[in-house]
Coordinates of C-alpha atoms in Angstrom, one line a residue:
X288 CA 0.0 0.0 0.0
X289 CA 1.3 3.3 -0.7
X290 CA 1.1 6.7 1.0
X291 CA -1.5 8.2 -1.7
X292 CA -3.8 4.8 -0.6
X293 CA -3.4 5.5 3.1
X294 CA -4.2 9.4 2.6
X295 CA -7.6 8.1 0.1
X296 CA -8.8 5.6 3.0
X297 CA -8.6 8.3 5.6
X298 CA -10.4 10.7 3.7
X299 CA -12.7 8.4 2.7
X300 CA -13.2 6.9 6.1
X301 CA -13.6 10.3 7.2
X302 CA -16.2 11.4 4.9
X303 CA -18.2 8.3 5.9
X304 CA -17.7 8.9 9.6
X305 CA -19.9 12.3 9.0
X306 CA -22.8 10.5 7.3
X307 CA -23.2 7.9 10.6
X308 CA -23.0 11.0 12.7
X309 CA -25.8 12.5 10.6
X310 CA -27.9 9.0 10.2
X311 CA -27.3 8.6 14.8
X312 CA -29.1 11.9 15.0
X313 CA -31.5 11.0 12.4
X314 CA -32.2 7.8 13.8
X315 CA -33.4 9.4 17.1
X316 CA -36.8 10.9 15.4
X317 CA -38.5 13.4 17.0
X318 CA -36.2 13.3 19.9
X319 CA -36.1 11.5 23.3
X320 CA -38.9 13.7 24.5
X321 CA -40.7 11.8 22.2
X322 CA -39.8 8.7 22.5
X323 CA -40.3 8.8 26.3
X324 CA -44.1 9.8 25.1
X325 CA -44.2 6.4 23.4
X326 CA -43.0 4.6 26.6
X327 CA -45.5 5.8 28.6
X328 CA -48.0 4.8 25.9
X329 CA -46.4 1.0 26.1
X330 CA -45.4 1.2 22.5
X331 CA -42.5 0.6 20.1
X332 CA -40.3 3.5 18.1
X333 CA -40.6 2.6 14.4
X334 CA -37.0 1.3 14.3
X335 CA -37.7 -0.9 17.7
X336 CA -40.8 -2.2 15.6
X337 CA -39.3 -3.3 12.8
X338 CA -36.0 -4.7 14.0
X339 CA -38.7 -7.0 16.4
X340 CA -40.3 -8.1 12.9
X341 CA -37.3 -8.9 10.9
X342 CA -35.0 -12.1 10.6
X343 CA -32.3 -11.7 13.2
X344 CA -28.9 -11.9 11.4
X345 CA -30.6 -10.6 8.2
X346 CA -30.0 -7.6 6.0
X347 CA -32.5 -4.5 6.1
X348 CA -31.6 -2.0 3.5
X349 CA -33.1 0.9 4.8
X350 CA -34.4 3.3 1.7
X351 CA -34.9 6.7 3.0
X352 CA -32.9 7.7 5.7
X353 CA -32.0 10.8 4.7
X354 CA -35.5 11.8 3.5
X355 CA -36.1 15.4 4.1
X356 CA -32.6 15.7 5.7
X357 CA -32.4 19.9 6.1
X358 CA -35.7 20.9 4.8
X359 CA -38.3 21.9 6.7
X360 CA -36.6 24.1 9.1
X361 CA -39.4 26.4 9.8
X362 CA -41.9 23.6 11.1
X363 CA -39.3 21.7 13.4
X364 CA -37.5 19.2 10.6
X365 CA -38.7 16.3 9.5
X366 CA -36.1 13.7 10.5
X367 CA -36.4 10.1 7.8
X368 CA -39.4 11.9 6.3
X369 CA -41.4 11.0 9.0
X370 CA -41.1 7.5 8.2
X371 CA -38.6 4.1 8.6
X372 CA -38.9 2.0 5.7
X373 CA -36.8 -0.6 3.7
X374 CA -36.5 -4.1 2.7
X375 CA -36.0 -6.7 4.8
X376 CA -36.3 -10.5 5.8
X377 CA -39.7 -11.2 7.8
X378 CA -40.0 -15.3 7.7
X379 CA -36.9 -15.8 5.2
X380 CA -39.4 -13.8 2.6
X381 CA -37.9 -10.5 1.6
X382 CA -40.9 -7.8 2.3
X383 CA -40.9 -3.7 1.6
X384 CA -41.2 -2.7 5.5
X385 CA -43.1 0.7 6.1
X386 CA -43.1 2.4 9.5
X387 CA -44.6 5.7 10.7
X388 CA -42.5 7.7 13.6
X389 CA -45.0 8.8 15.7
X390 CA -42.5 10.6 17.2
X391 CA -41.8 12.8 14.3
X392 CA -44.8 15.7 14.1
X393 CA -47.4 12.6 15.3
X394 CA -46.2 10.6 11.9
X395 CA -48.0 13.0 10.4
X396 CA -47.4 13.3 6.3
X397 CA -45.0 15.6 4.9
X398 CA -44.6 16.3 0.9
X399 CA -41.3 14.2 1.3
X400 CA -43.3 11.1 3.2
X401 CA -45.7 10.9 0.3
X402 CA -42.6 10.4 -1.7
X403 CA -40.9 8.2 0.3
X404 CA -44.1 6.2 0.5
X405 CA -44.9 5.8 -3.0
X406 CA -40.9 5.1 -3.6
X407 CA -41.9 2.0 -1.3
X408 CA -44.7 0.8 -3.2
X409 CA -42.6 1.2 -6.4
X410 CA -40.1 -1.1 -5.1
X411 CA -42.7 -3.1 -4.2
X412 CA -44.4 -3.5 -7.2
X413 CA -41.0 -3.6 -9.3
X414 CA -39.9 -6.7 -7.4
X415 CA -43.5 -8.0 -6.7
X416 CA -42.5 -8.3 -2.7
X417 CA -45.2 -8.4 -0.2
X418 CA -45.7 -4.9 2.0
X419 CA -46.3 -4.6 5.4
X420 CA -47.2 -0.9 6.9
X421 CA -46.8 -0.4 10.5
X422 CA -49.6 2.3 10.8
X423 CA -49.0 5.2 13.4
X424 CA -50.1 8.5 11.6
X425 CA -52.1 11.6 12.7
X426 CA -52.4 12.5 8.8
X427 CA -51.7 15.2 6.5
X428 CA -48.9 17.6 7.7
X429 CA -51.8 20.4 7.2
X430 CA -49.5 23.5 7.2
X431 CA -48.1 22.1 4.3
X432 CA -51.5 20.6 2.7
X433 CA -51.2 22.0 -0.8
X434 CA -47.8 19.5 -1.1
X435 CA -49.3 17.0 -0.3
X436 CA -53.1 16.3 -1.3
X437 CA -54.4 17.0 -4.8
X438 CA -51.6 15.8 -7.1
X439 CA -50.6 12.8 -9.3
X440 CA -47.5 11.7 -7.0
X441 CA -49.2 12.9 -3.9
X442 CA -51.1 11.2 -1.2
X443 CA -53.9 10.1 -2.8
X444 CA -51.5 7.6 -5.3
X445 CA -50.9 5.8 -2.1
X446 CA -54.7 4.6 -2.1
X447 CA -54.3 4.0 -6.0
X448 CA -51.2 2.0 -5.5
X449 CA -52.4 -0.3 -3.0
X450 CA -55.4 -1.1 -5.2
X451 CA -53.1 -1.9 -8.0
X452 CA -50.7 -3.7 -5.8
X453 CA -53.7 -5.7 -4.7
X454 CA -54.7 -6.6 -8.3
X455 CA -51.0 -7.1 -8.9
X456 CA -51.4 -10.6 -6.0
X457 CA -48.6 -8.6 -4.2
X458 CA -49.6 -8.9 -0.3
X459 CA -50.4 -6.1 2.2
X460 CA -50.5 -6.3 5.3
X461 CA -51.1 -2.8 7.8
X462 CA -50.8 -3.5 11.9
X463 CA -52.2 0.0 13.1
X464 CA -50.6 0.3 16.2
X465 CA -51.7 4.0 16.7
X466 CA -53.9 6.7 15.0
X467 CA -55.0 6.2 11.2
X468 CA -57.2 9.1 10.4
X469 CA -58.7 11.1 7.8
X470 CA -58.1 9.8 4.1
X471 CA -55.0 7.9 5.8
X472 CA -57.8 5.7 7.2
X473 CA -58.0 3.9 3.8
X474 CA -54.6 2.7 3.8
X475 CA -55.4 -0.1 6.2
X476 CA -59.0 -1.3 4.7
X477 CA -57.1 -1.5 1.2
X478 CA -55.0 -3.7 2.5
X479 CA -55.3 -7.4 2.7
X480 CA -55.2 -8.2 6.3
X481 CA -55.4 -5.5 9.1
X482 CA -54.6 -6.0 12.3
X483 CA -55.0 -3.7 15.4
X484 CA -53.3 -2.9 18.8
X485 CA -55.9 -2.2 21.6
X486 CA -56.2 0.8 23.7
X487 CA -53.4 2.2 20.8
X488 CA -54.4 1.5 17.6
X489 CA -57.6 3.2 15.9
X490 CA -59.2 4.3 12.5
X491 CA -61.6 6.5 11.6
X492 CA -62.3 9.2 8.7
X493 CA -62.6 11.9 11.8
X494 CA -61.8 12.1 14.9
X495 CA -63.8 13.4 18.2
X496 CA -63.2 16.9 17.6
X497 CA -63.9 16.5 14.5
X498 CA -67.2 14.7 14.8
X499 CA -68.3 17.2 17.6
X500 CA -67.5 20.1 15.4
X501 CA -69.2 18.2 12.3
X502 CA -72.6 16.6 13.9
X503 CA -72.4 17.6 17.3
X504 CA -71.8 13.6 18.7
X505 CA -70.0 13.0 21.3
X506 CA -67.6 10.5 21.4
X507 CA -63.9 9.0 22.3
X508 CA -61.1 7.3 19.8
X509 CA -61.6 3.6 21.0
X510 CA -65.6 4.2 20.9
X511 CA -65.4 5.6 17.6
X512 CA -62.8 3.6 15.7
X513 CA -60.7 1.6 18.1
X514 CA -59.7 -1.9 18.3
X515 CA -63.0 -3.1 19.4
X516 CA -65.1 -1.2 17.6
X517 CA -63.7 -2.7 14.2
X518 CA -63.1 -5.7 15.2
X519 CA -66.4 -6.6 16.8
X520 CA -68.8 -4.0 15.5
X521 CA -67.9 -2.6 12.0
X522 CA -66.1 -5.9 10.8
X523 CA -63.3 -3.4 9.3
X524 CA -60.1 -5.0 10.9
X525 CA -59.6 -8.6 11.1
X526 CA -57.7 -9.0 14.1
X527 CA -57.1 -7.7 17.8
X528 CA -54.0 -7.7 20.2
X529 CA -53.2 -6.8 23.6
X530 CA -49.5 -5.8 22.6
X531 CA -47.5 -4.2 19.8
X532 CA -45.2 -7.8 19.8
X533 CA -48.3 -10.0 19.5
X534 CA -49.7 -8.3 16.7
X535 CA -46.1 -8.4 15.0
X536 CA -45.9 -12.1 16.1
X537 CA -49.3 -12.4 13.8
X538 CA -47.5 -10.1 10.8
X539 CA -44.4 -12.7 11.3
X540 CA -46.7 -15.8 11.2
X541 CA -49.2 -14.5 7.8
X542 CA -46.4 -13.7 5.7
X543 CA -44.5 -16.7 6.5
X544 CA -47.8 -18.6 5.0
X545 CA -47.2 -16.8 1.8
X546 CA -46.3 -18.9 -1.2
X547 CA -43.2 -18.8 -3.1
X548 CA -43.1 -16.7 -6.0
X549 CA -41.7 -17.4 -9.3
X550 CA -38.8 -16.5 -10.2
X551 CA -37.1 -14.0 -12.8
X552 CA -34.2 -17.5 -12.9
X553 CA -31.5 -14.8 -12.8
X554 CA -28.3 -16.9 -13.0
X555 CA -26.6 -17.6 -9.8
X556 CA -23.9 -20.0 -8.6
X557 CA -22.0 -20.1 -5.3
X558 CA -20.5 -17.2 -4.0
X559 CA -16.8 -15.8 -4.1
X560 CA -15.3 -13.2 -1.9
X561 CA -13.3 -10.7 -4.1
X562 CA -9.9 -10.8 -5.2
X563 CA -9.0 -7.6 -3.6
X564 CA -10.0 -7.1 0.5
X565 CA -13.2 -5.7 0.9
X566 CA -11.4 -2.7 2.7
X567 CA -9.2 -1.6 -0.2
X568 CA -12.4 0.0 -2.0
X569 CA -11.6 3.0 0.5
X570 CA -8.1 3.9 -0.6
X571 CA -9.1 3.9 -4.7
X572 CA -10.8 7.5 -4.7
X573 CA -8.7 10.7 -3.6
X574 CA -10.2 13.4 -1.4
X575 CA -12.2 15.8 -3.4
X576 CA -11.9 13.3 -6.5
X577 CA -9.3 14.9 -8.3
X578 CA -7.3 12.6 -9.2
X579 CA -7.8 10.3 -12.0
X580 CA -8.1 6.3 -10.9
X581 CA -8.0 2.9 -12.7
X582 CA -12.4 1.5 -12.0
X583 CA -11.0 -1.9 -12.7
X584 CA -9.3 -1.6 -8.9
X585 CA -13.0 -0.8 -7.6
X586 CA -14.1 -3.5 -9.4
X587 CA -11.6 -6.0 -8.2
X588 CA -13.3 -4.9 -4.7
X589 CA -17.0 -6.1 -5.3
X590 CA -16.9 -9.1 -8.1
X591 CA -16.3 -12.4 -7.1
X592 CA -12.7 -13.2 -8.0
X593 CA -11.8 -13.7 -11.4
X594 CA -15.3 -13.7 -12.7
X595 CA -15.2 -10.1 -14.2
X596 CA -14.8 -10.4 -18.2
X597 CA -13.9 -7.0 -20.1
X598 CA -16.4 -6.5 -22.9
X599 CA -14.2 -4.6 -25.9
X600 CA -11.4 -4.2 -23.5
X601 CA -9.3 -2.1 -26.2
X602 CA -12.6 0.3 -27.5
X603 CA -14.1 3.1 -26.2
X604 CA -11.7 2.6 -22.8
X605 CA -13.5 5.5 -21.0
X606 CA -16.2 3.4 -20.0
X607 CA -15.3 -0.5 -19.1
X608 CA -17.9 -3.2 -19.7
X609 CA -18.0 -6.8 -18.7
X610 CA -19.8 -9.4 -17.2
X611 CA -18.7 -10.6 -13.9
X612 CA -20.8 -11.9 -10.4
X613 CA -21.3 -10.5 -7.7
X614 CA -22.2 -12.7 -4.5
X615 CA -22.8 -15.3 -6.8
X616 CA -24.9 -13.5 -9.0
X617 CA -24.4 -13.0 -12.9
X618 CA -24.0 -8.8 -13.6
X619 CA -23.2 -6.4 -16.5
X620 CA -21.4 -3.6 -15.1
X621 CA -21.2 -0.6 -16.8
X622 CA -18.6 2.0 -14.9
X623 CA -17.0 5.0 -16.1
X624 CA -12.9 4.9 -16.4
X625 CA -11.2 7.7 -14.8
X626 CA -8.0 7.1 -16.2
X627 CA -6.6 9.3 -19.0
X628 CA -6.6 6.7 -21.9
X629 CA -5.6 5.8 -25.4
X630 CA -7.9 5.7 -27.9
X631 CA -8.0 3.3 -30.6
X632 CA -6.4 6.3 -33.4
X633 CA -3.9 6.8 -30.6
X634 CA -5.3 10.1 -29.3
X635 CA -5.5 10.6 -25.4
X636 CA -9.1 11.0 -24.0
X637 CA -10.0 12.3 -20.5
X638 CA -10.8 9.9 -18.0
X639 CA -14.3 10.2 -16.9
X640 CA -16.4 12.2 -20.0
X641 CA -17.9 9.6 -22.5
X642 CA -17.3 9.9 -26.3
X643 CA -18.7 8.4 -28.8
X644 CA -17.0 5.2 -29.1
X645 CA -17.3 4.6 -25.3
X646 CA -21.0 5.3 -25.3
X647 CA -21.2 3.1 -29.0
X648 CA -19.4 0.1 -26.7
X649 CA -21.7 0.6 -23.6
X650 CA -25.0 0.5 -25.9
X651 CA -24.2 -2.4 -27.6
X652 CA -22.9 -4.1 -23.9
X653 CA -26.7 -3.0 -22.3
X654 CA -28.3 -4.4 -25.6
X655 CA -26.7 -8.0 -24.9
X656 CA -27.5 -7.8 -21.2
X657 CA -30.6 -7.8 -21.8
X658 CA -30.8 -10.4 -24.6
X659 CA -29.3 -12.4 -22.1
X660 CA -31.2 -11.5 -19.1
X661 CA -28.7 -10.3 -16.9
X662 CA -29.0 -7.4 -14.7
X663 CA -26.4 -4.3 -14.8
X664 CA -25.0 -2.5 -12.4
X665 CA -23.4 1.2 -13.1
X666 CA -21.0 2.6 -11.4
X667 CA -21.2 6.5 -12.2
X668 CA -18.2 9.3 -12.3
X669 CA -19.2 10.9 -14.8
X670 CA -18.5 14.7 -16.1
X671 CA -20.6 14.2 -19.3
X672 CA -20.1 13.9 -22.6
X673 CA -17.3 15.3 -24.8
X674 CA -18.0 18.3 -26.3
X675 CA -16.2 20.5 -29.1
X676 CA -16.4 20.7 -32.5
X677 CA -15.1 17.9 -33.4
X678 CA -17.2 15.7 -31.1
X679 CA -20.3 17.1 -32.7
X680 CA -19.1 17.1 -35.9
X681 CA -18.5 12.9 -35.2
X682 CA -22.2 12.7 -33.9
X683 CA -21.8 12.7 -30.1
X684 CA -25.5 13.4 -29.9
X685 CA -26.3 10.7 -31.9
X686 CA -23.9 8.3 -30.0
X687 CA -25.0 9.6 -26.6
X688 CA -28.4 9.2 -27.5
X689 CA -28.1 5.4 -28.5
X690 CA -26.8 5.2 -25.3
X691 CA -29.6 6.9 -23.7
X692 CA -31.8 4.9 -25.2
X693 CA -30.9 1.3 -24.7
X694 CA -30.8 2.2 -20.7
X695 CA -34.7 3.4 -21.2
X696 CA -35.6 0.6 -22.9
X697 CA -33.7 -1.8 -20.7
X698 CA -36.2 -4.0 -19.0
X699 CA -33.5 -6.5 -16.9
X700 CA -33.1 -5.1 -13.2
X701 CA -30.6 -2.2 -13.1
X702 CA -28.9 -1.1 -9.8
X703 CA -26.9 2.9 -9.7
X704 CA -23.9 3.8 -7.3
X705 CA -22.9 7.1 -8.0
X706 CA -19.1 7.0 -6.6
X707 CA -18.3 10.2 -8.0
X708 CA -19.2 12.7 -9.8
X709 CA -22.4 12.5 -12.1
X710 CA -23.2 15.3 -14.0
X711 CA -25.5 16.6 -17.1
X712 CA -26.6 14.1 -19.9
X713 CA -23.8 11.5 -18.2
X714 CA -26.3 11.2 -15.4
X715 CA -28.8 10.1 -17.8
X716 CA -26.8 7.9 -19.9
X717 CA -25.3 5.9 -16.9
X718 CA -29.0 5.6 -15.6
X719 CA -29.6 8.0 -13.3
X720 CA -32.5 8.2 -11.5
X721 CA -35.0 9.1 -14.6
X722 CA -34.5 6.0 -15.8
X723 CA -36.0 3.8 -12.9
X724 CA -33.2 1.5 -11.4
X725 CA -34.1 -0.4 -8.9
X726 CA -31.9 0.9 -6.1
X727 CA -29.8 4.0 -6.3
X728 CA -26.8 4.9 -3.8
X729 CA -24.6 7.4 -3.6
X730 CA -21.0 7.4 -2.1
X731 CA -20.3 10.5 0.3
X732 CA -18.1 11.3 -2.2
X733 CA -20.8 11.6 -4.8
X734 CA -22.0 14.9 -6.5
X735 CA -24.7 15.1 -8.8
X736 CA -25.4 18.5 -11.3
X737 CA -26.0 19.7 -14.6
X738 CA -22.7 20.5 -14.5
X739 CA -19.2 20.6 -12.6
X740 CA -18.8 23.6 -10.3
X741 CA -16.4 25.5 -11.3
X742 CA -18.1 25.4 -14.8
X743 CA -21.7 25.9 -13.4
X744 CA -20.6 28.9 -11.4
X745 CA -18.7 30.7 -14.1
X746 CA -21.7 30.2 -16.7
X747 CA -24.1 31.7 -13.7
X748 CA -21.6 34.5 -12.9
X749 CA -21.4 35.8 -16.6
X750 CA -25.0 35.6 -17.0
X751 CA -25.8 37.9 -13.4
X752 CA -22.8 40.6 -14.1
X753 CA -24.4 40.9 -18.1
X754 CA -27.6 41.2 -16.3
X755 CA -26.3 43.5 -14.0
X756 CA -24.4 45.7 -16.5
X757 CA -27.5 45.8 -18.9
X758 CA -29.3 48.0 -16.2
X759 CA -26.3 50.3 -16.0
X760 CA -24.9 48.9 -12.6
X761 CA -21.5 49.0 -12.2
X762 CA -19.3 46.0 -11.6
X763 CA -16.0 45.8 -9.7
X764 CA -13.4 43.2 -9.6
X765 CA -14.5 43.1 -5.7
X766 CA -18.0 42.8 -6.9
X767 CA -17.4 39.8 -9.3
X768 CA -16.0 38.0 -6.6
X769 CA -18.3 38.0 -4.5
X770 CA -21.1 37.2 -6.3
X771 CA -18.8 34.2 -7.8
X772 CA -18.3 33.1 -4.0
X773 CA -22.2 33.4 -3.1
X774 CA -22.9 31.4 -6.5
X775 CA -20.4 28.3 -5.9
X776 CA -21.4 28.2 -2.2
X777 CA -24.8 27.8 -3.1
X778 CA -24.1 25.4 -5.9
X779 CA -21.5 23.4 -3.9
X780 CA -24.4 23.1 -1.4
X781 CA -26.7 21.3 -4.1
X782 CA -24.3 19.2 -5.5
X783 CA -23.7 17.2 -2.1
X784 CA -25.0 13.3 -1.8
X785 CA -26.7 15.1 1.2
X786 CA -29.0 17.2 -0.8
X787 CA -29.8 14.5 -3.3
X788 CA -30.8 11.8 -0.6
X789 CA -32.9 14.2 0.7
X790 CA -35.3 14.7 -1.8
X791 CA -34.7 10.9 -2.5
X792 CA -32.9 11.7 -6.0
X793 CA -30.8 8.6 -4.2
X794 CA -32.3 5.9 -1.9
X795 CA -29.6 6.8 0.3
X796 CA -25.6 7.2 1.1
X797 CA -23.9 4.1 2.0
X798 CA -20.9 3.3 2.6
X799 CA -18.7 2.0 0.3
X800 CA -18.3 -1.5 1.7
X801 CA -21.5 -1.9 1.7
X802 CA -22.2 -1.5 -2.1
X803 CA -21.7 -5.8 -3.0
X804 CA -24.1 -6.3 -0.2
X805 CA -26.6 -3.5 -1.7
X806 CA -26.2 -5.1 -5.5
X807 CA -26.7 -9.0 -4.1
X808 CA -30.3 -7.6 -1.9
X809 CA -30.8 -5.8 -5.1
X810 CA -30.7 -8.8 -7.5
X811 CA -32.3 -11.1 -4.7
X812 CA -35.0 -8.6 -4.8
X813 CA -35.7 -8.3 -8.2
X814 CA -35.8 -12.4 -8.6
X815 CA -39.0 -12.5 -7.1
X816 CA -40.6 -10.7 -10.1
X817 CA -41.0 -13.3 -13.0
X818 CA -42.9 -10.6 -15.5
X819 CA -40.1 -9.5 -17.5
X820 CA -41.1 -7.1 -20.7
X821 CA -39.9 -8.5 -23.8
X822 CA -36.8 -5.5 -24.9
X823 CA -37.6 -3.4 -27.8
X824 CA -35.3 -0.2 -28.3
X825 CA -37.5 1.9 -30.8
X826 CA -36.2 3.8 -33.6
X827 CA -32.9 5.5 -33.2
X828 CA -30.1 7.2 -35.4
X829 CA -27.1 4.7 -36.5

């Protein structure tokens, strides 16, 4: 190991050491005044609930974590989005897990936890895996209600998606172990089997105050909609518990009746550890990602040794293809080279940017994937495409959009890690999240724009001081400068994996060891979905 790997592992260590700091403060919800609020009540924090549920000694890739990380400041945060979710192992069965924090704003919903929610069901329906919700919600966030409410991809898709889930044979299962009110109500009834907690749970379309305001009744929440009540009386929930455990002792004991899907039959044979030691994938990126680095080393780190075969190993060497496995499991992996390379004529191309035989190679490569039915994994640092006269004058459109076009059309499960950077129409073409892959994780060293920084900022700065000038405003050398360091501060700021995972652009920031692990629950996933589309690509310029 040399001193440039040592100083990459630190950094990288270092940067990852900041997420967990971020996710332990996340992880505590609302806050322990909260939580306290739930002892008292004798129930479970959404984490404690669904680590009961799952398979000890079993992965649960949380999706989410970093939902609404920074936004909402004004109404007190909204730590996870409001919500735990992922997918785990209830009964050996991988299942999408949904859980409302009652300790964050009384689960209410946020515009970010209707995301979040219908980013579950998608997985759900993508991977035809059974859903249980773990129902603790006072509703609609109403301050922010306009979010939230009337629109396509707002709460009320929710309701549609677990009619089409139903139709789809995917199970449901909600345990309401605390308030389900207003439209949320509908959540539970549309699912298969609902089970409630006594003297906790309850469901109803309005509660007391409500119904006083409304008609004048009088009433209480266990009268009107609790445990007993639909259990007994309006036949709405099928079963009724004394504890939060039993009735996740019942969720445990349905789903593990469930039969066996069919399977996708992607190819898998026993598994290899890596050539290279899982902890080497920290020293292969420099600090800031300046440097350029050979992706085959990274690869190295997650394939099972000597599986990985280089498709056109001599062409189009800024992006390397091949098939390889990865615990076990057959993959394509597309990743973008970050070496500065030779090109076939002899010419050096920059490491990173694609050009137009590297995008030609990766087409074709994502076309035989899928003619073969195994899924790809890309591996994105990425400044774009190469621009110029001379790249346009070659067709780099036309290349790029081949390439964009294959990974649309693409109908094999596809799985994103952006390492790096991941910028412009490279974003697209290395199947960003526009172009549905299954899972997408960033690295923390990942940063994600339209375009690189320096670039961006300088485009922004000359468009503000020709503004600026145009209504006869002076414009000093001090002046330039400062507006350049507002504009990069503010655009460093949105390039961060941070700001992505937020608004769930990415289904979260891992660390790097994790990413095999990821790629493996990924595929094991997506093998419990036998409906594959037949692959068409359309029409497109050759």
């Amino acid at each position: 190991m040399d001193i440039n790997f040592n100083i990459n592992e630190d950094a990288m260590k270092t940067a990852y050491s900041q997420v967990r700091q971020r996710l332990e403060k996340i992880y505590e919800g609302g806050g322990k005044k909260a939580v306290e609020k739930q002892r008292e009540r004798n129930k479970l924090t959404a984490r404690e609930r669904i680590e009961y549920l799952c398979d000890d000694d079993t992965p649960f890739v949380e999706i989410g974590a970093f939902a609404g990380f920074e936004m909402y400041a004004e109404h007190g945060g909204c730590p996870a989005g409001g919500t735990v979710s992922g997918i785990g192992y209830i009964g050996g069965r991988q299942c999408v897990v949904v859980a409302n924090d009652q300790t964050v704003k009384a689960g209410a919903w946020f515009p970010i936890t209707g995301k979040k929610n219908l980013r579950m069901q998608e997985i759900a329906m993508e991977n035809n895996l059974p859903v249980v919700y773990l129902v603790d919600s006072a509703g609609v966030y109403l301050p922010l209600q306009d979010e939230i409410f009337p629109d396509k991809e707002h709460f009320g898709r929710i309701f549609r998606n677990n009619a089409r889930m139903s139709a789809m044979g995917i199970t449901q299962i909600a345990a309401v172990m605390g308030p389900c009110v207003a439209g949320g109500a509908y959540l539970p009834i549309m699912s298969d089997e609902t089970l409630m907690v006594e003297g906790n749970g309850s469901i109803f379309l309005a509660g007391p105050y409500l119904v006083k305001a409304a008609i004048g009744e009088e009433t209480d929440n266990e009268t009107l909609g609790g445990a007993v009540t639909h259990t007994s009386i309006s036949g709405i929930a099928d079963y009724k518990f004394d504890t939060e455990r039993d009735c996740l002792d019942q969720v445990k004991k349905i789903i593990g009746q469930l039969a066996l899907p069919a399977t996708a039959g992607f190819n898998r044979t026993k598994p290899v550890l890596p050539k290279r030691a899982a902890q080497n994938i920290y020293g292969i990126l420099n600090e800031g990602n300046t440097r350029p680095y050979d992706v085959l080393d990274l690869i190295e780190c997650i394939t099972d040794e000597g599986s990985f075969d280089q498709f056109k190993a001599d062409y189009g060497k800024t992006i390397v293809c091949g098939y390889g496995r990865i615990d076990g499991w057959a993959v394509g992996i597309v990743a973008n080279q970050r070496l500065v390379v030779k090109s076939k004529k002899g010419e050096m191309q920059l490491g990173g940017v694609i050009y137009n035989d590297s995008s030609d190679k990766a087409a074709r490569f994502i076309l035989n994937c899928n003619q073969k039915k195994i899924p790809l994994v890309f591996l994105q640092d990425v400044t774009g495409f190469m621009v110029g006269s001379r790249s346009e004058h070659s067709g780099i459109i036309k290349d790029g959009a081949k390439m964009v076009n294959a990974v649309a059309n693409s109908v094999v499960p596809k799985f994103t890690f952006i390492i790096g950077n991941s910028y412009g129409a490279g974003n697209y073409a290395m199947c960003g999240k526009a172009y549905d892959p299954r899972l997408i994780f960033a690295w923390p060293t990942a940063k994600i724009a339209v375009m690189g920084g320096e670039q961006a900022a300088k485009t922004l700065l000359q468009i503000q001081v020709a503004s600026l000038k145009a209504k006869g405003e002076t414009i000093t050398p001090e002046n330039e400068k400062e507006l350049l360091d507002t504009i990069v501060k503010r655009y460093q700021q949105q390039t961060t994996p941070y700001y992505a995972a937020a608004r769930l652009w990415v289904d979260g920031i891992i660390d790097p060891l994790e990413t095999r692990t990821m790629i493996s629950e990924g595929i094991s996933a997506a093998n419990n979905n036998s409906d594959i589309a037949a692959f068409k690509t359309g029409v497109f310029q050759v």
